[in-house]
Amino acid sequence: MTTSVVLPVLTRQHLIDPEICIRCNTCEEACKKGAITHDRRNYAVDAERCDACGDCLPPCPTGAIDSWRRVEQPHPVAAQLGWDALPEEITEAASGAAPMPQSVVEMVKEASFGQGGPAPPPWSAAHPYVGLYTPDRPAEATVVGKRRLTGDDSEVDIEHLVLDFGKTAFPILEGQSIGVLPPGATEDGRPHALRLYSTASPRDGERPGSNNLALTVKRVTRDLDGKPVRGVASGYLCDLEKGDRVRVTGPYGTSFLMPNHPGAKLLMICTGTGSAPMRAMTERRRRRLSRGEGGSILLFFGARRRSELPYFGPLMKLPKELIDVELAFSREPGQPRAYVQDRLRGRAQDVARLLSDDDAFIYLCGHKRMEQGVFEALAEIALSHEIVWADLKQRLRTEGRLHVETY
Ligand SMILES: Cc1cc2nc3c(=O)[nH]c(=O)nc-3n(C[C@H](O)[C@H](O)[C@H](O)COP(=O)(O)OP(=O)(O)OC[C@H]3O[C@@H](n4cnc5c(N)ncnc54)[C@H](O)[C@@H]3O)c2cc1C
Ligand code: SF4
Ligand code: SF4
């Protein structure tokens, strides 16, 4: 008589790496299934709620969220909250377990490398420093510059802030973000979580050679459903005065970086404060023009009104050989509503040329709601030039040539 041995079945569990996670809460906001939770110490994923959809992967600034482990039994949330590091991966051979069910493997693959998952940086990007300063050990910066970017008649308040690090090293690249620790605590007594803000200045500072960086901060006065709120960190930053000190963590971001090689073509699509990384990259290019390190930039920039478009004046003064600008206003009095995707369609030939160019890099940054419309327009343009967008999009991501940062 033969005895049959029942092998344990391994599955993949979605987890968060506590050694890398900066506790910024971005993933918890992104997860519509309510699968992510946290306490004072850690962030954790509830295996019973997580369906591996991948929505939380692209917005995570550190990649801590993109952690997966083979398990026989899922690690409960309570256990994850106590971890200092991820557990070791168990292999099928070591556990004597049956192979993972194919559907889970496919699901994880799709989550990590399909729509979501961090794209690699452009092949020629400079090496980014990440997480040099943490919430427990933040850097201190001083506000040395502040000006309102939106018109006085506009109800939207977007501020340009310059933070100086003095003698503290804070190496940051265009496309990276910093964390800001707002003072005070939440209603239940926990210190406020840090919020992320993209640097709006190039790697050598707001003024070349200075140890500072600029931010473009919109005061949040309404939540995503239009209900009046007072944004904790954006309100704090927009109310700062010159001379005030700010606690800063980071830098963060290893993917949304610009190519370093001369001649690379940039297609930038942004709305509102999504202009911050675009300003940083454009200024980097402007400073390198005299060294012959050019390359075309085609920028699509959307706002509700002209008076709400950050950096409108300086942008319009940039030379045509540096940047080609298409503006879209959705609420400009006396003008038909236009969105960035409309402008993309209006420049379909130029956009298609870039989509077919192996030396073109695409950046999308701004309001979460722009993403769908922009991708639909790109898909249409691709199709009209006999390019299959789904295939191209996947290739662009794996080649580090498509970068999305929406919030
Ligand atoms: C990688 C990354 C880069 C970012 N870069 C910038 C930047 O350059 N400039 C910038 O201004 N912001 C940027 N943000 C957004 C920023 O981190 C904060 O989320 C934003 O300032 C709101 O924080 P708060 O503390 O003021 O609002 P909270 O107190 O956290 O939220 C108040 C309410 O407003 C809602 N809310 C949160 N964020 C927004 C929003 N952006 N618009 C409308 N409602 C919102 C919340 O759901 C909540 O109901 C970035 C986010 C990420 C993930
Ligand atoms: S988004 Fe990433 S870094 Fe932020 S809390 Fe989630 S896992 Fe941690
Ligand atoms: S993969 Fe989807 S369900 Fe799972 S934690 Fe992330 S957003 Fe939530």
CSV table of C-alpha atoms and ligand atoms in Angstrom, one decimal:
chain,number,residue,atom,x,y,z
A,1,MET,CA,0.0,0.0,0.0
A,2,THR,CA,1.4,3.5,-0.9
A,3,THR,CA,0.9,6.4,1.5
A,4,SER,CA,0.2,9.7,-0.3
A,5,VAL,CA,1.9,12.8,1.2
A,6,VAL,CA,0.0,16.0,1.1
A,7,LEU,CA,2.4,18.8,0.3
A,8,PRO,CA,1.7,22.2,1.7
A,9,VAL,CA,0.8,24.7,-1.0
A,10,LEU,CA,2.9,27.9,-1.2
A,11,THR,CA,1.2,31.2,-2.1
A,12,ARG,CA,2.8,34.7,-2.5
A,13,GLN,CA,1.9,37.2,0.1
A,14,HIS,CA,2.1,41.0,-0.5
A,15,LEU,CA,4.1,42.6,2.3
A,16,ILE,CA,5.8,45.9,3.1
A,17,ASP,CA,9.5,46.0,3.8
A,18,PRO,CA,9.8,47.8,7.2
A,19,GLU,CA,13.5,48.5,6.6
A,20,ILE,CA,12.8,50.7,3.6
A,21,CYS,CA,9.3,52.0,4.3
A,22,ILE,CA,9.3,55.7,5.3
A,23,ARG,CA,5.7,55.5,6.8
A,24,CYS,CA,4.4,58.2,4.4
A,25,ASN,CA,0.9,56.7,4.2
A,26,THR,CA,0.7,57.0,0.4
A,27,CYS,CA,-0.1,53.3,-0.1
A,28,GLU,CA,-2.8,53.3,2.5
A,29,GLU,CA,-4.5,56.2,0.6
A,30,ALA,CA,-4.0,54.4,-2.7
A,31,CYS,CA,-5.5,51.1,-1.6
A,32,LYS,CA,-9.2,51.1,-2.4
A,33,LYS,CA,-9.6,47.6,-0.8
A,34,GLY,CA,-8.7,48.8,2.7
A,35,ALA,CA,-6.0,46.2,2.8
A,36,ILE,CA,-3.2,48.5,4.2
A,37,THR,CA,-3.1,49.5,7.8
A,38,HIS,CA,-0.5,50.9,10.2
A,39,ASP,CA,0.3,51.5,13.8
A,40,ARG,CA,2.9,53.8,15.4
A,41,ARG,CA,5.6,51.4,14.2
A,42,ASN,CA,4.9,49.8,10.9
A,43,TYR,CA,2.7,49.5,7.8
A,44,ALA,CA,1.1,46.1,7.0
A,45,VAL,CA,-1.0,44.4,4.3
A,46,ASP,CA,-4.0,42.3,5.3
A,47,ALA,CA,-3.8,39.2,3.2
A,48,GLU,CA,-7.6,38.6,3.4
A,49,ARG,CA,-8.3,41.9,1.7
A,50,CYS,CA,-5.4,42.3,-0.7
A,51,ASP,CA,-6.2,41.0,-4.2
A,52,ALA,CA,-2.8,42.0,-5.6
A,53,CYS,CA,-4.3,44.7,-7.9
A,54,GLY,CA,-1.1,46.7,-7.8
A,55,ASP,CA,-2.7,50.1,-7.3
A,56,CYS,CA,-0.5,50.8,-4.4
A,57,LEU,CA,2.8,50.0,-6.2
A,58,PRO,CA,3.5,53.0,-8.5
A,59,PRO,CA,2.9,55.8,-5.9
A,60,CYS,CA,5.2,54.3,-3.2
A,61,PRO,CA,8.3,56.5,-3.2
A,62,THR,CA,10.7,53.9,-1.8
A,63,GLY,CA,9.6,50.6,-3.4
A,64,ALA,CA,9.0,49.2,0.1
A,65,ILE,CA,5.5,48.2,-1.0
A,66,ASP,CA,6.7,46.0,-3.8
A,67,SER,CA,7.7,43.1,-1.5
A,68,TRP,CA,6.4,39.6,-1.9
A,69,ARG,CA,7.1,36.4,0.0
A,70,ARG,CA,6.2,32.7,-0.6
A,71,VAL,CA,4.3,31.5,2.4
A,72,GLU,CA,2.4,28.5,3.5
A,73,GLN,CA,0.2,30.5,5.8
A,74,PRO,CA,-0.1,34.3,5.4
A,75,HIS,CA,1.6,36.4,8.0
A,76,PRO,CA,-1.2,38.1,10.1
A,77,VAL,CA,-1.3,41.9,10.3
A,78,ALA,CA,-0.4,41.8,14.0
A,79,ALA,CA,2.8,40.0,13.3
A,80,GLN,CA,3.8,42.4,10.5
A,81,LEU,CA,3.3,45.3,12.8
A,82,GLY,CA,6.0,43.9,15.0
A,83,TRP,CA,8.7,43.3,12.3
A,84,ASP,CA,12.0,45.1,12.0
A,85,ALA,CA,12.7,43.3,8.7
A,86,LEU,CA,11.0,41.0,6.2
A,87,PRO,CA,11.1,37.3,7.0
A,88,GLU,CA,13.4,35.1,4.8
A,89,GLU,CA,11.9,33.8,1.6
A,90,ILE,CA,11.0,30.1,1.8
A,91,THR,CA,11.8,28.2,-1.4
A,92,GLU,CA,9.7,25.4,-2.8
A,93,ALA,CA,12.7,23.0,-2.5
A,94,ALA,CA,13.5,23.9,1.1
A,95,SER,CA,9.9,23.6,2.3
A,96,GLY,CA,9.0,20.5,0.3
A,97,ALA,CA,5.9,22.4,-0.7
A,98,ALA,CA,4.0,22.1,-4.0
A,99,PRO,CA,4.7,24.8,-6.5
A,100,MET,CA,2.7,28.1,-6.2
A,101,PRO,CA,-0.6,28.0,-8.0
A,102,GLN,CA,-0.1,29.5,-11.5
A,103,SER,CA,-2.9,32.1,-11.0
A,104,VAL,CA,-1.1,33.6,-8.0
A,105,VAL,CA,2.2,33.8,-9.8
A,106,GLU,CA,0.5,35.5,-12.8
A,107,MET,CA,-1.3,37.9,-10.5
A,108,VAL,CA,1.8,38.9,-8.7
A,109,LYS,CA,3.7,39.3,-12.0
A,110,GLU,CA,0.9,41.5,-13.4
A,111,ALA,CA,0.9,43.6,-10.2
A,112,SER,CA,4.6,44.1,-10.2
A,113,PHE,CA,5.4,44.5,-13.8
A,114,GLY,CA,2.1,45.3,-15.6
A,115,GLN,CA,0.3,48.6,-15.0
A,116,GLY,CA,2.1,49.1,-11.8
A,117,GLY,CA,5.5,48.3,-10.3
A,118,PRO,CA,8.4,50.7,-10.2
A,119,ALA,CA,9.9,51.2,-13.7
A,120,PRO,CA,13.7,51.3,-13.8
A,121,PRO,CA,15.3,54.7,-14.2
A,122,PRO,CA,16.5,55.8,-17.7
A,123,TRP,CA,19.7,53.9,-18.5
A,124,SER,CA,21.9,57.1,-18.3
A,125,ALA,CA,20.3,58.6,-15.1
A,126,ALA,CA,22.7,59.7,-12.4
A,127,HIS,CA,22.8,57.5,-9.2
A,128,PRO,CA,20.2,58.8,-6.7
A,129,TYR,CA,20.8,58.9,-3.0
A,130,VAL,CA,17.7,57.7,-1.1
A,131,GLY,CA,16.6,57.9,2.5
A,132,LEU,CA,19.6,59.7,3.9
A,133,TYR,CA,17.4,61.4,6.5
A,134,THR,CA,14.5,59.6,8.3
A,135,PRO,CA,11.6,60.7,10.5
A,136,ASP,CA,13.8,59.7,13.5
A,137,ARG,CA,16.8,61.5,12.1
A,138,PRO,CA,15.6,64.3,9.9
A,139,ALA,CA,17.6,67.1,8.3
A,140,GLU,CA,16.8,70.7,9.2
A,141,ALA,CA,16.4,73.3,6.4
A,142,THR,CA,15.7,77.0,6.6
A,143,VAL,CA,13.2,78.8,4.4
A,144,VAL,CA,15.2,81.3,2.5
A,145,GLY,CA,12.7,82.2,-0.2
A,146,LYS,CA,9.0,82.2,-0.7
A,147,ARG,CA,6.7,83.6,-3.3
A,148,ARG,CA,3.1,83.0,-4.4
A,149,LEU,CA,2.9,81.6,-7.9
A,150,THR,CA,-0.8,81.9,-8.5
A,151,GLY,CA,-2.4,85.3,-9.3
A,152,ASP,CA,-3.8,87.4,-6.5
A,153,ASP,CA,-7.3,87.1,-7.9
A,154,SER,CA,-7.0,83.2,-7.9
A,155,GLU,CA,-8.6,81.2,-5.0
A,156,VAL,CA,-5.8,78.6,-5.6
A,157,ASP,CA,-2.7,79.2,-3.5
A,158,ILE,CA,0.4,77.6,-5.0
A,159,GLU,CA,3.7,78.7,-3.3
A,160,HIS,CA,7.3,78.5,-4.4
A,161,LEU,CA,9.5,77.7,-1.4
A,162,VAL,CA,13.3,77.6,-1.3
A,163,LEU,CA,14.7,75.5,1.5
A,164,ASP,CA,18.4,75.9,2.4
A,165,PHE,CA,20.4,73.1,4.0
A,166,GLY,CA,23.4,75.1,5.1
A,167,LYS,CA,26.2,72.7,5.8
A,168,THR,CA,24.1,69.6,5.8
A,169,ALA,CA,24.6,67.4,2.7
A,170,PHE,CA,21.3,66.8,0.9
A,171,PRO,CA,22.1,65.4,-2.6
A,172,ILE,CA,18.9,65.3,-4.7
A,173,LEU,CA,18.2,64.8,-8.4
A,174,GLU,CA,15.5,66.2,-10.6
A,175,GLY,CA,12.4,64.0,-10.3
A,176,GLN,CA,13.2,63.0,-6.6
A,177,SER,CA,11.0,64.1,-3.7
A,178,ILE,CA,11.6,65.1,-0.1
A,179,GLY,CA,9.5,64.2,2.9
A,180,VAL,CA,8.3,67.1,5.1
A,181,LEU,CA,7.4,66.4,8.8
A,182,PRO,CA,4.7,68.8,9.8
A,183,PRO,CA,4.7,69.7,13.5
A,184,GLY,CA,1.9,68.5,15.8
A,185,ALA,CA,-0.1,65.4,16.1
A,186,THR,CA,-3.3,63.8,14.8
A,187,GLU,CA,-6.5,63.6,16.8
A,188,ASP,CA,-5.4,60.3,18.3
A,189,GLY,CA,-2.1,61.7,19.5
A,190,ARG,CA,0.2,60.2,16.8
A,191,PRO,CA,2.8,62.5,15.2
A,192,HIS,CA,1.7,63.6,11.7
A,193,ALA,CA,3.0,61.4,9.0
A,194,LEU,CA,5.4,62.9,6.5
A,195,ARG,CA,4.2,64.2,3.2
A,196,LEU,CA,6.1,64.1,-0.1
A,197,TYR,CA,7.0,67.1,-2.3
A,198,SER,CA,9.0,66.9,-5.5
A,199,THR,CA,12.0,69.1,-5.9
A,200,ALA,CA,11.4,71.9,-8.4
A,201,SER,CA,15.1,72.8,-8.8
A,202,PRO,CA,17.9,71.0,-10.5
A,203,ARG,CA,20.6,69.0,-8.6
A,204,ASP,CA,22.9,72.0,-8.2
A,205,GLY,CA,20.3,74.0,-6.4
A,206,GLU,CA,17.9,76.8,-7.1
A,207,ARG,CA,20.9,79.0,-7.8
A,208,PRO,CA,23.8,77.0,-9.3
A,209,GLY,CA,26.2,75.9,-6.6
A,210,SER,CA,23.9,76.5,-3.7
A,211,ASN,CA,22.9,73.8,-1.1
A,212,ASN,CA,19.2,74.4,-1.4
A,213,LEU,CA,16.1,73.2,-3.3
A,214,ALA,CA,12.8,74.6,-4.3
A,215,LEU,CA,9.3,73.2,-3.8
A,216,THR,CA,6.0,73.9,-5.5
A,217,VAL,CA,3.3,73.5,-2.9
A,218,LYS,CA,-0.4,73.8,-3.4
A,219,ARG,CA,-2.5,74.6,-0.3
A,220,VAL,CA,-5.1,71.8,-0.1
A,221,THR,CA,-8.4,73.4,0.9
A,222,ARG,CA,-10.7,70.7,-0.5
A,223,ASP,CA,-10.5,67.0,-0.5
A,224,LEU,CA,-10.8,64.9,-3.6
A,225,ASP,CA,-14.6,65.0,-3.3
A,226,GLY,CA,-14.6,68.8,-3.1
A,227,LYS,CA,-15.4,68.9,0.7
A,228,PRO,CA,-13.6,71.8,2.5
A,229,VAL,CA,-10.6,70.6,4.5
A,230,ARG,CA,-7.3,72.1,5.8
A,231,GLY,CA,-4.4,70.1,4.4
A,232,VAL,CA,-2.0,69.5,7.3
A,233,ALA,CA,1.4,69.6,5.5
A,234,SER,CA,0.5,71.9,2.6
A,235,GLY,CA,-1.1,74.4,5.0
A,236,TYR,CA,2.0,74.3,7.2
A,237,LEU,CA,4.3,74.8,4.2
A,238,CYS,CA,2.3,77.6,2.6
A,239,ASP,CA,2.1,79.5,5.9
A,240,LEU,CA,5.9,79.3,6.5
A,241,GLU,CA,7.9,82.6,6.5
A,242,LYS,CA,11.5,83.2,5.6
A,243,GLY,CA,13.8,82.1,8.4
A,244,ASP,CA,11.5,79.3,9.6
A,245,ARG,CA,13.0,75.9,10.1
A,246,VAL,CA,11.6,72.7,8.5
A,247,ARG,CA,12.2,69.1,9.3
A,248,VAL,CA,13.0,67.2,6.1
A,249,THR,CA,13.5,63.5,5.3
A,250,GLY,CA,14.7,61.8,2.1
A,251,PRO,CA,15.6,62.2,-0.7
A,252,TYR,CA,13.2,59.6,-2.2
A,253,GLY,CA,12.7,58.1,-5.7
A,254,THR,CA,14.8,55.9,-7.8
A,255,SER,CA,12.8,55.8,-11.0
A,256,PHE,CA,11.3,59.1,-12.1
A,257,LEU,CA,14.8,60.5,-13.0
A,258,MET,CA,16.0,62.3,-16.1
A,259,PRO,CA,18.4,60.8,-18.7
A,260,ASN,CA,21.9,62.2,-18.4
A,261,HIS,CA,23.1,61.7,-22.0
A,262,PRO,CA,23.0,64.5,-24.5
A,263,GLY,CA,20.4,64.4,-27.2
A,264,ALA,CA,17.7,62.4,-25.2
A,265,LYS,CA,14.2,63.7,-26.0
A,266,LEU,CA,11.8,64.4,-23.2
A,267,LEU,CA,8.0,64.3,-23.5
A,268,MET,CA,6.6,65.9,-20.4
A,269,ILE,CA,2.9,66.0,-19.5
A,270,CYS,CA,1.8,67.7,-16.3
A,271,THR,CA,-0.9,69.5,-14.4
A,272,GLY,CA,-0.6,72.0,-11.5
A,273,THR,CA,2.2,71.1,-9.0
A,274,GLY,CA,3.1,68.2,-11.3
A,275,SER,CA,5.2,71.0,-13.0
A,276,ALA,CA,7.7,70.8,-10.2
A,277,PRO,CA,9.8,67.9,-11.5
A,278,MET,CA,9.4,69.3,-15.1
A,279,ARG,CA,10.8,72.6,-14.0
A,280,ALA,CA,13.7,70.9,-12.3
A,281,MET,CA,14.5,68.9,-15.5
A,282,THR,CA,14.1,71.8,-17.8
A,283,GLU,CA,16.3,74.0,-15.7
A,284,ARG,CA,19.0,71.3,-15.6
A,285,ARG,CA,18.8,71.2,-19.5
A,286,ARG,CA,18.9,75.0,-19.7
A,287,ARG,CA,22.1,75.1,-17.6
A,288,ARG,CA,23.8,72.5,-19.7
A,289,LEU,CA,22.8,74.0,-23.1
A,290,SER,CA,26.1,76.0,-23.4
A,291,ARG,CA,28.0,72.7,-23.0
A,292,GLY,CA,26.2,71.3,-26.1
A,293,GLU,CA,24.1,68.9,-23.9
A,294,GLY,CA,20.8,69.7,-25.5
A,295,GLY,CA,18.0,67.5,-26.6
A,296,SER,CA,14.4,68.4,-27.4
A,297,ILE,CA,11.7,68.9,-24.7
A,298,LEU,CA,8.0,68.9,-25.6
A,299,LEU,CA,5.9,70.0,-22.6
A,300,PHE,CA,2.1,69.7,-22.2
A,301,PHE,CA,1.0,71.7,-19.2
A,302,GLY,CA,-2.5,72.0,-17.9
A,303,ALA,CA,-4.2,74.1,-15.3
A,304,ARG,CA,-7.7,75.5,-14.8
A,305,ARG,CA,-6.7,79.1,-15.6
A,306,ARG,CA,-3.7,81.0,-16.8
A,307,SER,CA,-3.4,82.7,-13.4
A,308,GLU,CA,-3.3,79.2,-11.7
A,309,LEU,CA,-0.4,77.9,-13.9
A,310,PRO,CA,2.8,77.8,-11.8
A,311,TYR,CA,5.8,79.4,-13.4
A,312,PHE,CA,3.8,80.7,-16.3
A,313,GLY,CA,5.8,83.9,-16.8
A,314,PRO,CA,9.3,82.3,-16.7
A,315,LEU,CA,8.1,79.4,-18.8
A,316,MET,CA,7.0,81.7,-21.6
A,317,LYS,CA,10.5,83.3,-21.6
A,318,LEU,CA,12.4,80.1,-22.2
A,319,PRO,CA,14.0,79.8,-25.7
A,320,LYS,CA,12.1,77.7,-28.3
A,321,GLU,CA,15.2,75.6,-29.0
A,322,LEU,CA,15.1,74.5,-25.4
A,323,ILE,CA,11.4,73.7,-25.0
A,324,ASP,CA,8.3,73.5,-27.0
A,325,VAL,CA,5.3,74.3,-24.8
A,326,GLU,CA,1.6,73.5,-25.2
A,327,LEU,CA,-0.7,74.9,-22.6
A,328,ALA,CA,-4.3,73.7,-21.8
A,329,PHE,CA,-6.7,75.6,-19.7
A,330,SER,CA,-9.9,74.0,-18.6
A,331,ARG,CA,-11.7,77.0,-17.0
A,332,GLU,CA,-10.2,80.1,-18.7
A,333,PRO,CA,-13.0,82.7,-19.2
A,334,GLY,CA,-14.0,83.1,-22.8
A,335,GLN,CA,-12.1,80.1,-24.0
A,336,PRO,CA,-13.3,76.5,-24.8
A,337,ARG,CA,-12.3,74.0,-22.1
A,338,ALA,CA,-9.1,72.2,-23.0
A,339,TYR,CA,-7.2,69.5,-21.2
A,340,VAL,CA,-3.6,68.2,-21.8
A,341,GLN,CA,-5.0,65.1,-23.6
A,342,ASP,CA,-6.7,67.5,-26.1
A,343,ARG,CA,-3.4,69.2,-26.7
A,344,LEU,CA,-1.7,65.8,-27.2
A,345,ARG,CA,-4.2,65.0,-29.9
A,346,GLY,CA,-3.6,68.4,-31.5
A,347,ARG,CA,0.2,67.5,-31.8
A,348,ALA,CA,-0.4,63.9,-32.7
A,349,GLN,CA,2.3,63.8,-35.4
A,350,ASP,CA,5.0,65.1,-33.1
A,351,VAL,CA,3.8,62.8,-30.2
A,352,ALA,CA,3.8,59.8,-32.6
A,353,ARG,CA,7.3,60.6,-33.7
A,354,LEU,CA,8.4,60.6,-30.1
A,355,LEU,CA,6.6,57.3,-29.4
A,356,SER,CA,8.5,55.7,-32.2
A,357,ASP,CA,11.9,57.1,-31.0
A,358,ASP,CA,14.0,54.8,-28.9
A,359,ASP,CA,15.7,57.9,-27.4
A,360,ALA,CA,12.5,59.5,-26.1
A,361,PHE,CA,11.6,59.5,-22.4
A,362,ILE,CA,8.0,60.2,-21.2
A,363,TYR,CA,7.1,61.8,-17.9
A,364,LEU,CA,3.6,62.2,-16.5
A,365,CYS,CA,3.1,64.1,-13.2
A,366,GLY,CA,0.2,65.8,-11.5
A,367,HIS,CA,-3.4,65.1,-10.5
A,368,LYS,CA,-4.4,61.4,-10.3
A,369,ARG,CA,-7.4,62.1,-12.5
A,370,MET,CA,-5.3,63.1,-15.6
A,371,GLU,CA,-3.8,59.7,-16.0
A,372,GLN,CA,-6.6,57.9,-17.7
A,373,GLY,CA,-7.3,60.7,-20.2
A,374,VAL,CA,-3.6,61.0,-21.1
A,375,PHE,CA,-3.2,57.3,-21.6
A,376,GLU,CA,-6.3,57.1,-23.8
A,377,ALA,CA,-4.9,59.9,-26.0
A,378,LEU,CA,-1.5,58.2,-26.2
A,379,ALA,CA,-3.2,55.0,-27.1
A,380,GLU,CA,-5.3,56.7,-29.9
A,381,ILE,CA,-2.2,58.4,-31.3
A,382,ALA,CA,-0.3,55.2,-31.2
A,383,LEU,CA,-3.1,53.3,-32.9
A,384,SER,CA,-3.4,55.9,-35.7
A,385,HIS,CA,0.3,55.2,-36.4
A,386,GLU,CA,-0.1,51.4,-36.3
A,387,ILE,CA,1.6,51.1,-32.9
A,388,VAL,CA,0.0,48.8,-30.3
A,389,TRP,CA,-0.1,51.0,-27.2
A,390,ALA,CA,-0.4,48.2,-24.7
A,391,ASP,CA,2.8,46.6,-26.0
A,392,LEU,CA,4.6,49.9,-26.4
A,393,LYS,CA,3.6,51.0,-22.9
A,394,GLN,CA,5.0,47.8,-21.4
A,395,ARG,CA,8.3,48.2,-23.4
A,396,LEU,CA,8.6,51.9,-22.4
A,397,ARG,CA,8.3,50.9,-18.7
A,398,THR,CA,10.7,48.1,-18.8
A,399,GLU,CA,13.2,50.3,-20.7
A,400,GLY,CA,12.9,53.1,-18.1
A,401,ARG,CA,11.3,55.4,-20.6
A,402,LEU,CA,7.8,55.9,-19.1
A,403,HIS,CA,7.5,57.5,-15.7
A,404,VAL,CA,4.3,58.3,-13.9
A,405,GLU,CA,3.9,60.2,-10.6
A,406,THR,CA,0.3,61.2,-9.9
A,407,TYR,CA,-1.2,62.0,-6.5
B,1,LIG,C1,5.6,61.4,-5.0
B,1,LIG,C2,4.7,62.6,-4.6
B,1,LIG,C3,5.1,63.9,-4.9
B,1,LIG,C4,4.3,65.0,-4.5
B,1,LIG,N1,4.7,66.2,-4.9
B,1,LIG,C5,4.0,67.3,-4.5
B,1,LIG,C6,4.3,68.6,-4.9
B,1,LIG,O1,5.4,68.8,-5.6
B,1,LIG,N2,3.5,69.6,-4.6
B,1,LIG,C7,2.4,69.4,-3.9
B,1,LIG,O2,1.7,70.4,-3.5
B,1,LIG,N3,2.0,68.2,-3.5
B,1,LIG,C8,2.8,67.1,-3.8
B,1,LIG,N4,2.4,65.8,-3.4
B,1,LIG,C9,1.2,65.7,-2.5
B,1,LIG,C10,1.6,65.9,-1.1
B,1,LIG,O3,2.4,64.9,-0.6
B,1,LIG,C11,0.4,65.9,-0.1
B,1,LIG,O4,-0.4,64.7,-0.3
B,1,LIG,C12,-0.5,67.1,-0.3
B,1,LIG,O5,0.2,68.3,-0.1
B,1,LIG,C13,-1.7,67.0,0.7
B,1,LIG,O6,-1.1,66.9,2.0
B,1,LIG,P1,-1.8,67.7,3.3
B,1,LIG,O7,-1.1,67.2,4.5
B,1,LIG,O8,-1.9,69.1,3.0
B,1,LIG,O9,-3.3,67.1,3.2
B,1,LIG,P2,-3.9,66.0,4.2
B,1,LIG,O10,-4.1,66.7,5.6
B,1,LIG,O11,-3.1,64.8,4.2
B,1,LIG,O12,-5.3,65.7,3.5
B,1,LIG,C14,-6.4,66.5,3.7
B,1,LIG,C15,-7.5,66.0,2.8
B,1,LIG,O13,-7.2,66.3,1.5
B,1,LIG,C16,-7.2,65.2,0.6
B,1,LIG,N5,-6.0,65.3,-0.2
B,1,LIG,C17,-4.7,64.9,0.0
B,1,LIG,N6,-3.9,65.2,-1.0
B,1,LIG,C18,-4.6,66.0,-1.9
B,1,LIG,C19,-4.3,66.6,-3.1
B,1,LIG,N7,-3.1,66.6,-3.6
B,1,LIG,N8,-5.3,67.3,-3.7
B,1,LIG,C20,-6.6,67.3,-3.1
B,1,LIG,N9,-6.9,66.7,-2.0
B,1,LIG,C21,-6.0,66.0,-1.4
B,1,LIG,C22,-7.0,64.0,1.6
B,1,LIG,O14,-7.6,62.9,1.1
B,1,LIG,C23,-7.7,64.5,2.8
B,1,LIG,O15,-9.0,64.2,2.8
B,1,LIG,C24,3.1,64.7,-3.8
B,1,LIG,C25,2.7,63.4,-3.4
B,1,LIG,C26,3.5,62.4,-3.8
B,1,LIG,C27,3.1,61.0,-3.5
B,2,SF4,S1,3.9,54.2,0.2
B,2,SF4,FE1,5.7,52.9,0.5
B,2,SF4,S2,7.1,54.1,1.9
B,2,SF4,FE2,5.0,55.0,2.0
B,2,SF4,S3,4.1,53.9,3.8
B,2,SF4,FE3,3.5,52.7,2.0
B,2,SF4,S4,5.1,51.2,1.8
B,2,SF4,FE4,5.9,52.7,3.2
B,3,SF4,S1,-2.1,45.3,-4.2
B,3,SF4,FE1,-4.1,46.3,-4.3
B,3,SF4,S2,-5.4,45.4,-2.7
B,3,SF4,FE2,-3.2,44.8,-2.3
B,3,SF4,S3,-2.6,46.4,-0.8
B,3,SF4,FE3,-2.0,47.1,-2.9
B,3,SF4,S4,-3.7,48.4,-3.6
B,3,SF4,FE4,-4.4,47.2,-1.8
